[in-house]
Short mmCIF file of C-alpha atoms in Angstrom, two decimals:
data_model
loop_
_atom_site.label_atom_id
_atom_site.label_comp_id
_atom_site.label_asym_id
_atom_site.label_seq_id
_atom_site.Cartn_x
_atom_site.Cartn_y
_atom_site.Cartn_z
CA MET A 1 -2.91 -21.98 -3.60
CA ALA A 2 -4.71 -18.81 -2.59
CA VAL A 3 -2.59 -16.59 -0.37
CA THR A 4 -2.30 -12.94 0.60
CA TRP A 5 1.51 -12.79 0.59
CA ASP A 6 3.46 -14.93 -1.85
CA SER A 7 6.55 -16.93 -0.87
CA TRP A 8 9.04 -14.33 -2.12
CA THR A 9 7.39 -11.44 -0.28
CA ARG A 10 7.46 -13.38 2.98
CA LEU A 11 11.00 -14.62 2.47
CA THR A 12 12.22 -11.08 1.64
CA HIS A 13 10.56 -9.70 4.74
CA TRP A 14 12.29 -12.12 7.14
CA LEU A 15 15.60 -12.06 5.31
CA LEU A 16 15.61 -8.27 5.59
CA VAL A 17 14.90 -8.55 9.31
CA LEU A 18 17.92 -10.82 9.72
CA ALA A 19 20.17 -8.85 7.36
CA VAL A 20 19.43 -5.49 9.03
CA LEU A 21 19.99 -7.02 12.47
CA LEU A 22 23.28 -8.49 11.26
CA CYS A 23 24.33 -5.12 9.82
CA TRP A 24 23.71 -3.46 13.18
CA ILE A 25 25.42 -6.13 15.31
CA SER A 26 28.44 -6.43 13.01
CA TYR A 27 28.93 -2.64 13.06
CA GLU A 28 28.70 -2.49 16.85
CA GLU A 29 31.22 -5.35 17.18
CA ASP A 30 33.55 -4.01 14.46
CA TYR A 31 33.09 -7.01 12.18
CA LEU A 32 33.34 -4.73 9.17
CA GLN A 33 33.57 -7.43 6.52
CA VAL A 34 30.39 -9.05 7.83
CA HIS A 35 28.82 -5.57 7.89
CA GLN A 36 29.84 -5.05 4.28
CA TYR A 37 28.39 -8.31 2.95
CA SER A 38 25.17 -8.06 4.96
CA GLY A 39 24.80 -4.56 3.44
CA TYR A 40 25.13 -6.09 0.00
CA LEU A 41 22.38 -8.56 0.91
CA VAL A 42 20.11 -5.75 2.02
CA LEU A 43 20.69 -3.91 -1.25
CA VAL A 44 19.95 -6.96 -3.43
CA LEU A 45 16.81 -7.81 -1.43
CA VAL A 46 15.45 -4.26 -1.50
CA VAL A 47 16.03 -3.75 -5.23
CA THR A 48 14.43 -7.11 -5.97
CA ARG A 49 11.46 -6.26 -3.73
CA ILE A 50 10.99 -2.94 -5.51
CA LEU A 51 10.91 -4.69 -8.88
CA TRP A 52 8.58 -7.30 -7.37
CA GLY A 53 6.31 -4.44 -6.49
CA PHE A 54 5.63 -4.04 -10.19
CA VAL A 55 5.67 -7.64 -11.53
CA GLY A 56 4.98 -9.76 -8.45
CA SER A 57 1.76 -11.27 -7.14
CA ILE A 58 -1.25 -8.98 -6.93
CA HIS A 59 -1.06 -8.05 -3.25
CA SER A 60 2.73 -7.52 -3.44
CA ARG A 61 2.32 -4.82 -6.08
CA PHE A 62 2.46 -1.14 -5.15
CA SER A 63 -0.57 -0.50 -7.28
CA ASP A 64 -2.57 -2.76 -4.96
CA PHE A 65 -1.64 -1.29 -1.58
CA VAL A 66 -0.37 2.26 -2.04
CA ALA A 67 -3.37 4.52 -1.42
CA SER A 68 -3.64 8.24 -2.19
CA PRO A 69 -2.56 10.73 0.53
CA ARG A 70 -6.22 11.70 0.97
CA VAL A 71 -7.22 8.09 1.75
CA VAL A 72 -4.32 7.80 4.20
CA PHE A 73 -5.33 11.05 5.90
CA HIS A 74 -8.91 9.93 6.37
CA TYR A 75 -7.74 6.53 7.62
CA LEU A 76 -5.48 8.10 10.24
CA ARG A 77 -8.41 10.26 11.36
CA GLY A 78 -10.40 7.12 12.07
CA ARG A 79 -12.41 6.61 8.91
CA LYS A 80 -12.63 2.89 8.13
CA HIS A 81 -11.10 1.75 4.86
CA ASN A 82 -12.64 -0.82 2.56
CA ALA A 83 -13.33 -3.82 4.77
CA SER A 84 -12.96 -6.15 1.79
CA GLN A 85 -9.46 -4.87 1.04
CA VAL A 86 -6.81 -7.58 1.35
CA GLY A 87 -3.24 -6.79 2.35
CA HIS A 88 -1.90 -3.54 3.80
CA ASN A 89 -4.15 -0.83 5.18
CA PRO A 90 -3.59 2.69 3.71
CA ALA A 91 -1.03 3.71 6.36
CA GLY A 92 0.71 0.36 6.20
CA GLY A 93 1.18 0.63 2.45
CA TRP A 94 3.00 3.91 2.75
CA SER A 95 5.13 2.61 5.62
CA VAL A 96 6.34 -0.15 3.30
CA LEU A 97 7.43 2.47 0.75
CA VAL A 98 9.20 4.55 3.38
CA LEU A 99 11.06 1.55 4.82
CA LEU A 100 12.12 0.33 1.38
CA LEU A 101 13.37 3.83 0.47
CA LEU A 102 15.34 4.19 3.70
CA LEU A 103 16.85 0.72 3.32
CA LEU A 104 17.80 1.54 -0.27
CA LEU A 105 19.45 4.80 0.74
CA GLN A 106 21.23 3.21 3.69
CA ALA A 107 22.65 0.36 1.65
CA THR A 108 23.58 2.60 -1.29
CA THR A 109 25.36 5.26 0.79
CA GLY A 110 27.29 2.47 2.50
CA LEU A 111 28.87 1.58 -0.85
CA PHE A 112 30.67 4.97 -0.74
CA ASN A 113 31.37 5.07 2.98
CA SER A 114 34.72 4.80 4.78
CA ASP A 115 35.98 4.88 8.36
CA ASP A 116 39.27 6.40 7.09
CA LEU A 117 41.19 3.62 8.81
CA MET A 118 40.16 -0.03 8.37
CA PHE A 119 37.35 0.05 5.85
CA ASP A 120 36.53 1.58 2.48
CA GLY A 121 33.24 0.95 0.65
CA PRO A 122 33.73 -0.54 -2.83
CA PHE A 123 32.87 2.80 -4.54
CA HIS A 124 34.58 5.08 -2.01
CA HIS A 125 37.29 5.98 -4.53
CA ALA A 126 34.87 6.59 -7.39
CA LEU A 127 33.95 10.09 -6.18
CA ASP A 128 35.59 13.21 -4.82
CA SER A 129 36.14 13.20 -1.04
CA SER A 130 33.57 15.95 -0.59
CA TRP A 131 30.91 13.66 -2.00
CA THR A 132 32.00 10.58 -0.06
CA ASP A 133 31.93 12.69 3.11
CA ARG A 134 28.35 13.61 2.34
CA PHE A 135 27.45 9.96 1.77
CA GLY A 136 29.14 9.03 4.99
CA ALA A 137 27.11 11.61 6.93
CA MET A 138 23.92 10.39 5.21
CA HIS A 139 24.79 6.81 6.15
CA GLU A 140 24.95 7.87 9.81
CA TRP A 141 21.73 9.86 10.06
CA ILE A 142 19.69 7.55 7.85
CA PHE A 143 20.52 4.80 10.33
CA TRP A 144 18.77 6.74 13.12
CA VAL A 145 15.76 7.60 10.96
CA LEU A 146 15.52 3.99 9.80
CA SER A 147 15.74 2.76 13.40
CA GLY A 148 12.88 5.03 14.34
CA PHE A 149 10.68 3.78 11.51
CA ILE A 150 11.51 0.14 12.29
CA GLY A 151 10.51 0.75 15.91
CA LEU A 152 7.29 2.44 14.81
CA HIS A 153 6.58 -0.45 12.44
CA ILE A 154 7.00 -3.02 15.25
CA VAL A 155 4.77 -1.01 17.62
CA ALA A 156 2.07 -0.66 14.92
CA VAL A 157 2.14 -4.39 14.16
CA LEU A 158 1.86 -5.32 17.85
CA PHE A 159 -0.98 -2.82 18.32
CA HIS A 160 -2.98 -4.36 15.50
CA GLN A 161 -2.07 -7.86 16.68
CA TRP A 162 -2.96 -7.49 20.39
CA VAL A 163 -5.28 -4.52 20.65
CA LYS A 164 -7.30 -4.54 17.43
CA ARG A 165 -7.12 -8.34 17.16
CA GLU A 166 -6.02 -8.22 13.54
CA ASP A 167 -3.54 -10.96 12.71
CA LEU A 168 -0.70 -9.36 10.74
CA ILE A 169 2.11 -11.64 11.82
CA GLY A 170 0.54 -14.96 10.83
CA PRO A 171 0.03 -14.14 7.13
CA MET A 172 3.67 -13.01 6.90
CA VAL A 173 4.60 -16.50 8.10
CA HIS A 174 2.16 -18.83 6.30
CA GLY A 175 0.83 -16.47 3.61
CA GLY A 176 -2.75 -16.11 4.80
CA SER A 177 -5.69 -17.13 2.64
CA HIS A 178 -8.30 -14.84 1.13
CA GLY A 179 -9.23 -16.64 -2.08
CA VAL A 180 -7.03 -14.47 -4.28
CA ARG A 181 -5.51 -15.78 -7.48
CA SER A 182 -2.40 -17.91 -7.51
CA PRO A 183 0.87 -16.10 -6.64
CA ARG A 184 3.72 -15.56 -9.05
CA PRO A 185 6.36 -18.34 -8.90
CA ILE A 186 9.23 -17.82 -6.48
CA TRP A 187 11.78 -18.90 -9.12
CA LEU A 188 11.07 -15.68 -11.02
CA ALA A 189 11.99 -13.54 -8.02
CA LEU A 190 15.07 -15.72 -7.28
CA LEU A 191 16.21 -15.23 -10.89
CA MET A 192 15.79 -11.46 -10.53
CA ALA A 193 17.76 -11.49 -7.26
CA ILE A 194 20.59 -13.51 -8.83
CA VAL A 195 20.79 -11.10 -11.81
CA ILE A 196 20.83 -8.09 -9.48
CA GLY A 197 23.41 -9.70 -7.21
CA PHE A 198 25.64 -10.55 -10.18
CA GLY A 199 25.31 -6.98 -11.50
CA LEU A 200 26.39 -5.65 -8.12
CA TYR A 201 29.34 -8.07 -8.07
CA VAL A 202 30.50 -6.98 -11.51
CA ALA A 203 30.13 -3.29 -10.62
CA ILE A 204 32.24 -3.82 -7.48
CA GLN A 205 34.95 -5.62 -9.45
CA TYR A 206 35.26 -2.71 -11.86
CA ALA A 207 35.01 -0.05 -9.19
CA PRO A 208 38.00 2.39 -9.02
CA LYS A 209 40.73 1.22 -6.69
CA PRO A 210 42.74 3.49 -4.37
CA GLN A 211 45.82 5.06 -5.91
CA VAL A 212 49.13 3.84 -4.48
CA PHE A 213 51.96 6.33 -4.26
CA TRP A 214 55.53 5.08 -3.85
#
């Protein structure tokens, strides 16, 4: 089947939407265990998506949609990019990288975070308190930066969808069709996600535990 976005890229996109939303709601409602496990899901999905950016289907690879800064600059100034290009436009490609990086940092810093009362991240006791304090502060401000980029992403998609009449939402649901070669099988990505998830589980099991003083 000829598609723009393969099954794993689409599934990852919508699972990340749900996982990030769940992270936010669970934090606001003080469901810290739900917040913790949804954060694990974000981390596994993002790491898998990054690897998929090197070994996945052609239009899911970074080499296919990450343009040079010069091309992005000209695109933002109004110069049309290659009309035959399939997938992300030059600005959209870089927005994907920024969002993945922010999600990776947010999920990773959460592993070391603590509220000093009810919750400790699994690696909170692996580092000195000065470092965990830094990670905690990063976890806070990255959230606001990430929220801004997510909002900008939504606005950009809606602008292209309604104003420029470019369907960006449809292909992320059904895959689109541009006559490109067959996508990589989803089982390969699922296997990668399982391995990454298991590695995270093992790392958490062997993470330093808090010292108990009697």
